[in-house]
């Protein structure tokens, strides 16, 4: 089918109109991006008349992006124009399928609600009747006792016992049924209010409808009137993000395996239900239109340091947050501790696309719907780690290599260890064959004791006096597990920032200094060596084997020498490469 780019003007009388309702033309495929989706309806069969024809696909999603509409066709016809029209919805026009379904559901819920209300009233009336009968019998017995003393004969006692047994059984049973009916009434009332809210939102909302118009010219033979159209367009109010379930199994024979369930979580509120469609998940940023973007000149220059304005100081004191963020084009709030899910993907040169094998149904309800991308099995090593200066707890860590062909995108992960839920964490972006680390939570069977710090200062030198501050820290580790473990203790060793300041490490003995250039490749999967190393951040990493039931005391001892005329202070810095 040919698209004619020339401009034509035709009178409405010259066109043969073909009206198609979007609800009657099923959606074939949906490609979901991070902030939108592309909806495709394939093989729309239309019987054209000779001459000009206008095919109108009525009542498509109100979230449609006009510039994104594309039409392809197969058959003998010429496409002259494709446009999007917005018209007012007439009072007698058919309501959208979802609203019609909600109308039907509302009627059913109202009937159920009234039936339960009637049942609730009848049961409570029965309870009140039983109580009144009991009260009347008691009054009759008291009244008879004034005329004649009440006789506790066997017949009287049996009669009273039978009545109270009857009352107890029926009263308790009726009250239980009344409570159940009350609970059911409340549940149905909640559903009823929710459906009413959705219908009211539609009634208050936009009453216009979006129609896609395709103008075609048919010049073929009578036998070639049928054409097949494929219409696709992008819509907002749709997105997806990756999530994971990570399950690690470990047995007494030290055999470990990890099963990672890779999910795409989709949320859409486009007004169109995606029923039994082929879903594609993509991290690409879709482009609108057919024009290539223009590039400006990228100039490099030295950053100019602007001294703070004195006049602005009082205002800055009143508004510290605004003063902090004013120099940045984008900012994040202090309370947002987790980075955005898609921040890692923005740095990728190539996009990632996942084709979901089975058709899926994603209703337009603005709820999260999870579909499976893949279930992967990984090889791993287990390692215990502790940073006692921050938290005297041993954490179990899995060192894993992504040996699959699937890239792992940054996303939220629920972690399970030996069928027990451990925690929720964030997985960074991991390429195929790349190594990554996954925390499996705390291990209470490994006890870490961070003893009180012992430090003292000595003075030396007759003319140029200097001070030597000695830092002696002892850490006790006990393995209460039934198996041996490999554990790495991480401790800070100060790094000198001045030639007058000298730092000496007495304990432990360093086996090697790890430089950034000597770091292991990302595809190498192995455990750390036994012994102590200083990593690229000048932090001590002391790895040791602990047998079952064994306890060890580690001594971290260092001193710092500096002139007696100076004062030492410590502050902690994080390099960018260590921040997730």
XYZ file of C-alpha atoms in Angstrom:
580
model
C 0.000 0.000 0.000
C 1.358 3.437 -0.987
C 1.295 6.537 1.199
C 0.622 9.666 -0.873
C 2.410 12.644 0.665
C 0.631 15.260 -1.507
C -2.170 17.348 0.006
C -5.721 16.634 -1.118
C -9.092 18.151 -0.266
C -12.248 16.145 -0.762
C -15.841 16.800 0.164
C -17.405 14.492 2.726
C -19.992 13.413 0.121
C -17.205 11.935 -2.035
C -15.963 9.576 0.702
C -17.193 6.126 1.611
C -17.168 5.953 5.410
C -16.166 2.833 7.345
C -16.724 3.125 11.125
C -14.871 0.708 13.389
C -15.128 0.698 17.167
C -11.815 0.248 18.953
C -13.484 -2.175 21.366
C -14.333 -4.454 18.403
C -10.806 -4.373 16.961
C -8.582 -6.399 19.305
C -5.118 -5.209 20.271
C -2.497 -7.568 18.838
C 0.716 -6.430 20.522
C 1.959 -3.896 23.058
C 5.507 -2.627 23.519
C 5.892 -1.115 26.981
C 8.575 1.514 27.589
C 9.615 3.201 30.808
C 7.089 6.028 30.466
C 4.665 4.986 27.723
C 3.528 2.096 25.532
C 3.043 1.433 21.829
C -0.267 -0.259 21.005
C -0.632 -2.183 17.733
C -3.779 -3.474 16.040
C -2.905 -5.751 13.126
C -4.819 -7.143 10.139
C -7.865 -4.865 10.306
C -9.888 -6.054 7.298
C -11.827 -3.329 5.430
C -13.941 -3.701 2.271
C -13.211 -0.541 0.278
C -15.444 1.032 -2.343
C -14.142 2.412 -5.589
C -12.802 5.935 -5.101
C -12.133 7.712 -1.810
C -12.674 5.878 1.484
C -12.343 7.025 5.085
C -11.714 4.395 7.755
C -12.476 5.745 11.245
C -11.222 3.813 14.264
C -13.449 5.243 16.986
C -12.909 5.728 20.687
C -9.243 4.844 21.039
C -7.368 5.651 24.245
C -7.601 9.259 25.432
C -3.936 9.013 26.403
C -2.874 8.708 22.761
C 0.112 10.763 21.573
C -1.026 12.340 18.253
C 2.408 12.446 16.619
C 2.953 8.723 17.201
C 0.208 7.318 14.924
C 1.469 4.990 12.180
C -0.596 3.137 9.584
C 0.595 0.299 7.366
C -1.455 -1.690 4.911
C -1.570 -4.600 2.497
C -3.746 -4.343 -0.595
C -4.447 -2.219 -3.661
C -5.024 1.234 -2.187
C -3.353 4.591 -1.748
C -3.145 6.223 1.715
C -3.679 9.981 1.440
C -3.968 11.137 5.040
C -3.857 9.934 8.642
C -5.135 12.183 11.397
C -6.493 12.163 14.936
C -9.850 13.796 15.614
C -11.386 14.666 18.978
C -15.185 14.673 19.086
C -17.741 15.064 21.833
C -19.352 11.881 23.030
C -23.100 12.000 22.390
C -25.533 11.029 25.133
C -26.747 7.961 23.246
C -23.234 6.793 22.363
C -22.099 3.470 23.726
C -20.129 3.728 26.941
C -16.589 2.291 26.924
C -16.445 -1.485 27.489
C -14.758 -1.114 30.866
C -17.449 1.301 32.099
C -20.167 -1.026 30.787
C -18.572 -3.875 32.717
C -18.481 -1.668 35.815
C -22.178 -0.824 35.338
C -23.027 -4.535 35.270
C -20.829 -5.191 38.285
C -22.493 -2.310 40.138
C -25.956 -3.814 39.613
C -24.823 -7.215 40.880
C -23.150 -5.693 43.930
C -26.223 -3.586 44.740
C -28.469 -6.679 44.594
C -26.038 -8.615 46.788
C -25.782 -5.692 49.225
C -29.576 -5.394 49.671
C -29.968 -9.173 50.137
C -27.288 -9.171 52.842
C -28.887 -6.164 54.529
C -32.248 -7.985 54.638
C -30.563 -11.098 56.010
C -28.809 -9.012 58.655
C -32.121 -7.413 59.771
C -33.962 -10.762 59.907
C -31.236 -12.405 61.997
C -31.105 -9.498 64.444
C -34.903 -9.567 64.735
C -34.637 -13.260 65.628
C -32.051 -12.465 68.329
C -34.287 -9.771 69.818
C -37.305 -12.125 69.744
C -35.395 -14.836 71.656
C -34.299 -12.261 74.238
C -37.897 -11.007 74.672
C -39.220 -14.568 75.148
C -36.596 -15.186 77.839
C -37.499 -11.919 79.551
C -41.239 -12.706 79.474
C -40.707 -16.185 80.925
C -38.644 -14.699 83.757
C -41.320 -12.120 84.544
C -44.031 -14.782 84.530
C -42.033 -16.861 87.030
C -41.568 -13.857 89.357
C -45.247 -12.965 89.122
C -46.342 -16.472 90.053
C -44.025 -16.420 93.069
C -46.082 -13.564 94.664
C -49.297 -15.613 94.527
C -47.735 -18.943 95.162
C -44.117 -19.860 95.961
C -42.228 -21.181 92.926
C -41.742 -24.917 93.292
C -38.343 -26.353 92.237
C -39.811 -29.670 91.189
C -38.111 -32.037 88.823
C -40.547 -31.130 86.052
C -39.939 -27.399 86.576
C -36.169 -27.802 86.609
C -36.271 -29.973 83.473
C -38.484 -27.427 81.725
C -36.208 -24.522 82.615
C -33.106 -26.498 81.584
C -34.607 -27.432 78.230
C -35.638 -23.840 77.557
C -32.215 -22.409 78.386
C -30.514 -25.101 76.294
C -32.796 -24.151 73.403
C -32.133 -20.435 73.994
C -28.349 -20.887 74.226
C -28.082 -22.940 71.063
C -30.334 -20.768 68.909
C -29.153 -17.442 70.301
C -25.451 -18.226 69.809
C -26.028 -19.672 66.362
C -28.143 -16.697 65.279
C -25.686 -14.137 66.655
C -22.805 -15.879 64.799
C -24.765 -15.820 61.551
C -25.591 -12.154 62.144
C -21.908 -11.283 62.606
C -21.001 -13.158 59.422
C -23.744 -11.343 57.519
C -22.534 -7.986 58.885
C -18.977 -8.721 57.750
C -20.171 -9.775 54.298
C -22.268 -6.608 54.063
C -19.242 -4.427 54.870
C -17.074 -6.261 52.319
C -19.677 -5.852 49.588
C -20.177 -2.199 50.567
C -16.432 -1.546 50.132
C -16.482 -3.132 46.662
C -19.630 -1.162 45.851
C -18.044 2.149 46.829
C -14.919 1.350 44.798
C -16.941 0.616 41.649
C -19.074 3.721 42.207
C -15.903 5.777 42.548
C -14.555 4.532 39.208
C -17.865 5.219 37.462
C -18.122 8.682 39.053
C -14.563 9.449 37.925
C -15.578 8.566 34.369
C -18.738 10.692 34.583
C -16.731 13.672 35.841
C -13.936 13.117 33.336
C -13.382 13.975 29.721
C -16.529 13.232 27.682
C -14.759 13.500 24.346
C -13.538 10.556 22.316
C -10.455 10.126 20.125
C -10.890 8.815 16.585
C -8.142 7.841 14.148
C -9.066 8.705 10.571
C -7.359 7.042 7.590
C -8.229 8.331 4.106
C -7.566 5.833 1.302
C -8.173 5.753 -2.406
C -9.099 2.472 -4.074
C -8.531 2.124 -7.823
C -8.267 -1.627 -8.113
C -10.590 -4.272 -9.438
C -13.751 -5.410 -7.662
C -11.954 -8.539 -6.486
C -9.237 -6.481 -4.814
C -11.384 -4.391 -2.480
C -10.228 -6.001 0.754
C -7.270 -4.315 2.435
C -5.563 -5.178 5.707
C -4.545 -2.246 7.901
C -2.105 -2.196 10.815
C -2.576 0.800 13.100
C -0.161 1.573 15.912
C 0.140 4.502 18.295
C 1.803 5.416 21.554
C -0.034 6.163 24.793
C 0.992 7.675 28.100
C -0.056 6.396 31.553
C 1.808 3.133 30.971
C 5.168 1.989 32.298
C 7.171 -1.003 33.458
C 10.092 -1.739 35.752
C 12.036 -4.915 36.601
C 11.596 -6.828 39.861
C 13.212 -10.026 41.106
C 12.677 -12.948 43.446
C 16.042 -14.397 44.514
C 16.009 -17.772 46.272
C 19.247 -19.261 47.622
C 19.449 -22.835 48.916
C 22.393 -24.038 51.011
C 22.859 -27.472 52.600
C 25.275 -28.953 55.137
C 27.518 -30.259 52.340
C 28.198 -26.621 51.381
C 26.381 -26.986 48.098
C 24.743 -23.728 47.112
C 22.466 -22.719 44.273
C 20.566 -19.581 43.378
C 17.354 -19.345 41.404
C 16.497 -15.855 40.157
C 12.981 -15.156 38.903
C 13.083 -12.172 36.566
C 9.814 -10.206 36.341
C 8.554 -7.215 34.445
C 6.045 -5.268 36.519
C 3.602 -3.346 34.332
C 1.223 -0.585 35.342
C -1.200 0.990 32.879
C -4.190 3.316 33.054
C -4.700 4.081 29.373
C -8.434 3.360 29.300
C -7.944 0.290 27.087
C -7.623 -3.230 28.452
C -4.815 -5.232 26.877
C -6.482 -8.627 26.559
C -4.438 -11.649 25.494
C -1.761 -9.562 23.760
C 1.876 -10.172 22.880
C 3.925 -8.025 25.267
C 7.386 -6.601 24.599
C 9.283 -4.800 27.372
C 11.842 -2.241 26.268
C 14.235 0.214 27.899
C 14.498 2.284 24.711
C 13.435 5.923 24.606
C 10.960 6.083 21.700
C 11.330 8.931 19.213
C 8.330 10.735 17.747
C 8.196 11.872 14.150
C 10.665 11.231 11.350
C 13.167 14.031 11.927
C 16.685 13.304 13.106
C 17.617 15.355 16.206
C 20.090 18.210 15.768
C 23.348 18.488 17.674
C 24.792 21.702 19.011
C 28.469 22.392 19.646
C 29.797 20.746 22.809
C 32.269 23.195 24.309
C 34.745 22.328 27.056
C 35.808 25.008 29.516
C 37.094 25.367 33.043
C 34.464 25.649 35.712
C 34.306 29.121 37.186
C 34.119 29.210 40.966
C 31.644 31.926 41.936
C 32.129 33.213 45.500
C 28.950 33.114 47.598
C 27.042 36.380 47.780
C 26.971 38.004 51.198
C 23.545 39.519 50.532
C 22.099 36.119 49.808
C 23.280 34.673 53.118
C 20.203 35.593 55.223
C 17.887 34.090 52.604
C 20.074 30.999 52.327
C 19.912 30.562 56.084
C 16.146 30.588 55.966
C 15.956 28.210 53.005
C 18.914 25.806 53.224
C 17.351 23.187 50.971
C 16.701 25.650 48.153
C 20.193 27.089 48.427
C 21.644 23.605 48.169
C 19.638 22.680 45.082
C 19.745 25.981 43.216
C 23.066 25.198 41.490
C 21.882 21.880 40.093
C 19.578 21.249 37.165
C 18.026 18.316 38.964
C 17.732 17.397 42.596
C 16.512 14.648 44.875
C 14.875 15.007 48.236
C 16.682 13.971 51.404
C 13.964 11.517 52.337
C 14.372 9.587 49.057
C 17.037 7.066 50.025
C 16.643 4.738 47.041
C 17.835 5.880 43.618
C 15.316 5.828 40.741
C 14.816 2.420 39.198
C 15.712 3.576 35.674
C 18.719 5.722 36.523
C 21.167 2.985 35.482
C 19.443 2.407 32.152
C 19.867 6.031 31.101
C 23.613 5.486 30.803
C 23.252 2.508 28.476
C 24.254 3.051 24.868
C 22.023 0.236 23.592
C 18.520 -0.508 24.781
C 17.326 -3.842 26.108
C 14.222 -5.552 24.795
C 12.405 -8.560 26.262
C 9.931 -10.477 24.146
C 7.441 -12.275 26.376
C 6.666 -15.669 24.905
C 3.093 -16.159 26.122
C 0.223 -13.686 25.569
C -0.774 -11.724 28.661
C -3.746 -9.684 29.849
C -3.069 -6.299 31.462
C -6.277 -4.451 32.452
C -6.425 -0.666 32.625
C -6.714 -0.447 36.417
C -3.516 1.416 37.391
C -2.400 -1.638 39.395
C 0.870 -3.527 39.205
C 0.791 -6.677 37.074
C 3.821 -8.947 37.118
C 4.796 -11.090 34.155
C 7.700 -13.526 34.016
C 10.643 -12.653 31.799
C 12.835 -15.630 32.734
C 13.785 -17.996 35.557
C 17.580 -18.241 35.824
C 19.955 -20.477 37.804
C 23.353 -19.146 38.860
C 26.541 -20.539 40.363
C 27.721 -18.705 43.470
C 30.089 -18.555 46.433
C 28.972 -17.683 49.964
C 30.994 -15.316 52.118
C 30.370 -13.758 55.531
C 31.227 -10.069 55.917
C 31.147 -7.664 58.836
C 31.827 -3.963 59.343
C 31.859 -3.935 63.158
C 32.661 -0.228 63.521
C 29.271 0.480 61.921
C 27.320 -2.627 62.902
C 28.740 -5.578 64.931
C 26.802 -8.128 62.878
C 27.866 -10.770 60.374
C 26.129 -10.572 56.997
C 25.930 -13.455 54.552
C 26.886 -12.416 51.021
C 26.546 -14.293 47.746
C 29.167 -13.708 45.045
C 27.401 -14.521 41.780
C 28.198 -14.491 38.077
C 25.433 -13.804 35.576
C 26.073 -16.748 33.269
C 22.850 -16.165 31.313
C 22.237 -14.190 28.134
C 19.874 -11.850 29.983
C 21.118 -8.468 31.195
C 19.826 -7.708 34.682
C 18.423 -4.194 34.929
C 18.486 -2.163 38.112
C 15.458 -3.106 40.172
C 13.893 -4.181 43.444
C 14.544 -7.739 44.670
C 12.895 -9.900 47.327
C 15.539 -12.230 48.764
C 14.884 -15.662 50.306
C 17.434 -17.931 51.967
C 16.520 -21.583 52.609
C 12.829 -20.777 52.019
C 12.807 -17.938 54.579
C 12.286 -14.319 53.567
C 15.393 -12.276 54.356
C 14.955 -8.737 53.076
C 14.286 -6.509 50.114
C 17.243 -5.087 48.278
C 18.241 -3.300 45.075
C 20.102 -5.087 42.276
C 22.384 -2.896 40.186
C 22.568 -3.328 36.421
C 24.500 -6.512 35.557
C 25.589 -7.503 32.048
C 25.837 -11.136 30.878
C 28.924 -12.897 32.344
C 29.442 -10.047 34.798
C 30.008 -10.694 38.504
C 27.700 -9.167 41.098
C 27.230 -9.321 44.872
C 23.949 -10.040 46.627
C 23.423 -9.603 50.368
C 21.465 -12.430 52.006
C 20.899 -10.648 55.306
C 22.212 -11.142 58.825
C 23.498 -14.448 60.189
C 22.710 -14.630 63.911
C 24.864 -17.766 64.335
C 28.053 -15.762 63.801
C 28.705 -13.532 66.809
C 30.763 -10.339 66.440
C 32.012 -8.398 69.482
C 33.569 -4.979 68.934
C 35.492 -4.302 72.151
C 36.023 -0.782 73.543
C 38.788 1.115 71.799
C 42.162 1.398 73.540
C 44.197 4.436 72.519
C 46.953 6.556 74.041
C 49.330 9.339 72.937
C 53.139 9.463 73.322
C 55.512 12.395 72.829
C 58.969 12.152 71.249
C 61.734 14.475 70.012
C 63.796 17.125 71.838
C 63.707 20.009 69.363
C 60.972 19.136 66.883
C 58.494 17.526 69.162
C 55.987 15.100 67.669
C 53.059 13.128 68.979
C 52.228 9.488 68.315
C 48.616 8.457 68.802
C 48.243 4.679 69.096
C 44.951 3.044 68.157
C 44.372 -0.518 69.447
C 41.071 -2.152 68.446
C 40.165 -5.771 69.266
C 37.411 -7.697 67.515
C 36.163 -11.108 68.676
C 34.474 -13.433 66.161
C 32.768 -16.700 67.140
C 31.313 -19.217 64.696
C 28.294 -20.948 66.261
C 27.293 -22.605 63.002
C 27.531 -26.342 62.361
C 29.810 -25.724 59.364
C 33.026 -23.820 58.664
C 32.760 -20.298 57.282
C 34.894 -17.792 55.404
C 34.590 -14.305 56.892
C 35.940 -10.878 55.906
C 36.255 -8.146 58.533
C 36.298 -4.596 57.185
C 37.902 -1.828 59.255
C 38.994 1.715 58.455
C 42.697 2.613 58.427
C 43.258 6.391 58.194
C 44.840 7.745 55.041
C 47.339 10.578 55.359
C 46.568 13.782 53.494
C 49.760 15.619 54.523
C 53.451 14.724 54.353
C 53.848 15.788 57.999
C 51.404 13.091 58.999
C 52.666 9.476 58.998
C 50.531 6.418 59.626
C 51.996 3.015 60.529
C 50.038 -0.227 60.644
C 51.367 -2.704 63.246
C 48.661 -5.370 63.067
C 47.688 -7.253 61.006
C 50.423 -7.890 58.466
C 49.352 -6.820 54.996
C 49.772 -9.466 52.299
C 49.094 -7.080 49.402
C 47.753 -3.657 48.521
C 44.921 -3.742 46.025
C 45.117 -1.022 43.395
C 42.278 -0.062 41.117
C 44.216 -1.283 38.087
C 44.738 -4.662 39.771
C 41.085 -5.310 40.533
C 39.644 -8.603 39.340
C 37.830 -8.628 36.017
C 34.051 -8.464 36.316
C 33.671 -11.965 34.873
C 35.960 -13.698 37.419
C 34.113 -15.570 40.156
C 36.314 -16.420 43.142
C 36.536 -15.905 46.894
C 38.982 -13.463 48.518
C 42.387 -14.720 49.669
C 43.072 -15.582 53.306
C 44.859 -12.703 55.012
C 44.699 -8.926 55.219
C 44.736 -6.457 52.332
C 44.264 -2.718 51.960
C 41.709 -2.020 49.273
C 41.623 0.941 46.895
C 39.794 3.036 49.518
C 42.588 2.375 52.059
C 40.292 0.190 54.148
C 41.433 -3.034 55.773
C 39.826 -6.257 54.533
C 40.874 -9.144 56.770
C 39.690 -12.566 55.560
C 39.932 -15.688 57.739
C 38.594 -19.206 58.032
C 36.538 -20.059 61.112
C 35.794 -23.677 61.934
C 32.542 -24.713 63.548
C 32.513 -23.515 67.178
C 35.831 -21.643 66.800
C 36.452 -18.208 68.315
C 39.181 -15.769 67.260
C 40.303 -12.374 68.500
C 41.568 -9.962 65.856
C 43.854 -7.057 66.738
C 43.853 -3.972 64.533
C 46.638 -1.669 65.720
C 48.008 1.441 64.073
C 49.584 4.751 65.071
C 49.641 8.207 63.578
C 52.629 10.541 64.015
C 52.210 14.294 63.620
C 53.747 17.559 64.919
C 52.739 18.511 68.443
C 51.637 21.914 67.168
C 48.924 20.354 65.022
C 45.550 18.854 65.886
C 44.273 15.754 64.108
C 40.673 15.321 63.076
C 39.066 12.530 61.063
C 36.269 12.701 58.518
C 34.838 9.974 56.300
C 34.674 10.323 52.515
C 33.032 8.017 49.991
C 34.512 7.680 46.534
C 32.050 7.545 43.665
C 33.057 4.034 42.690
C 31.914 2.691 46.092
C 28.471 4.261 45.948
C 25.713 2.024 44.550
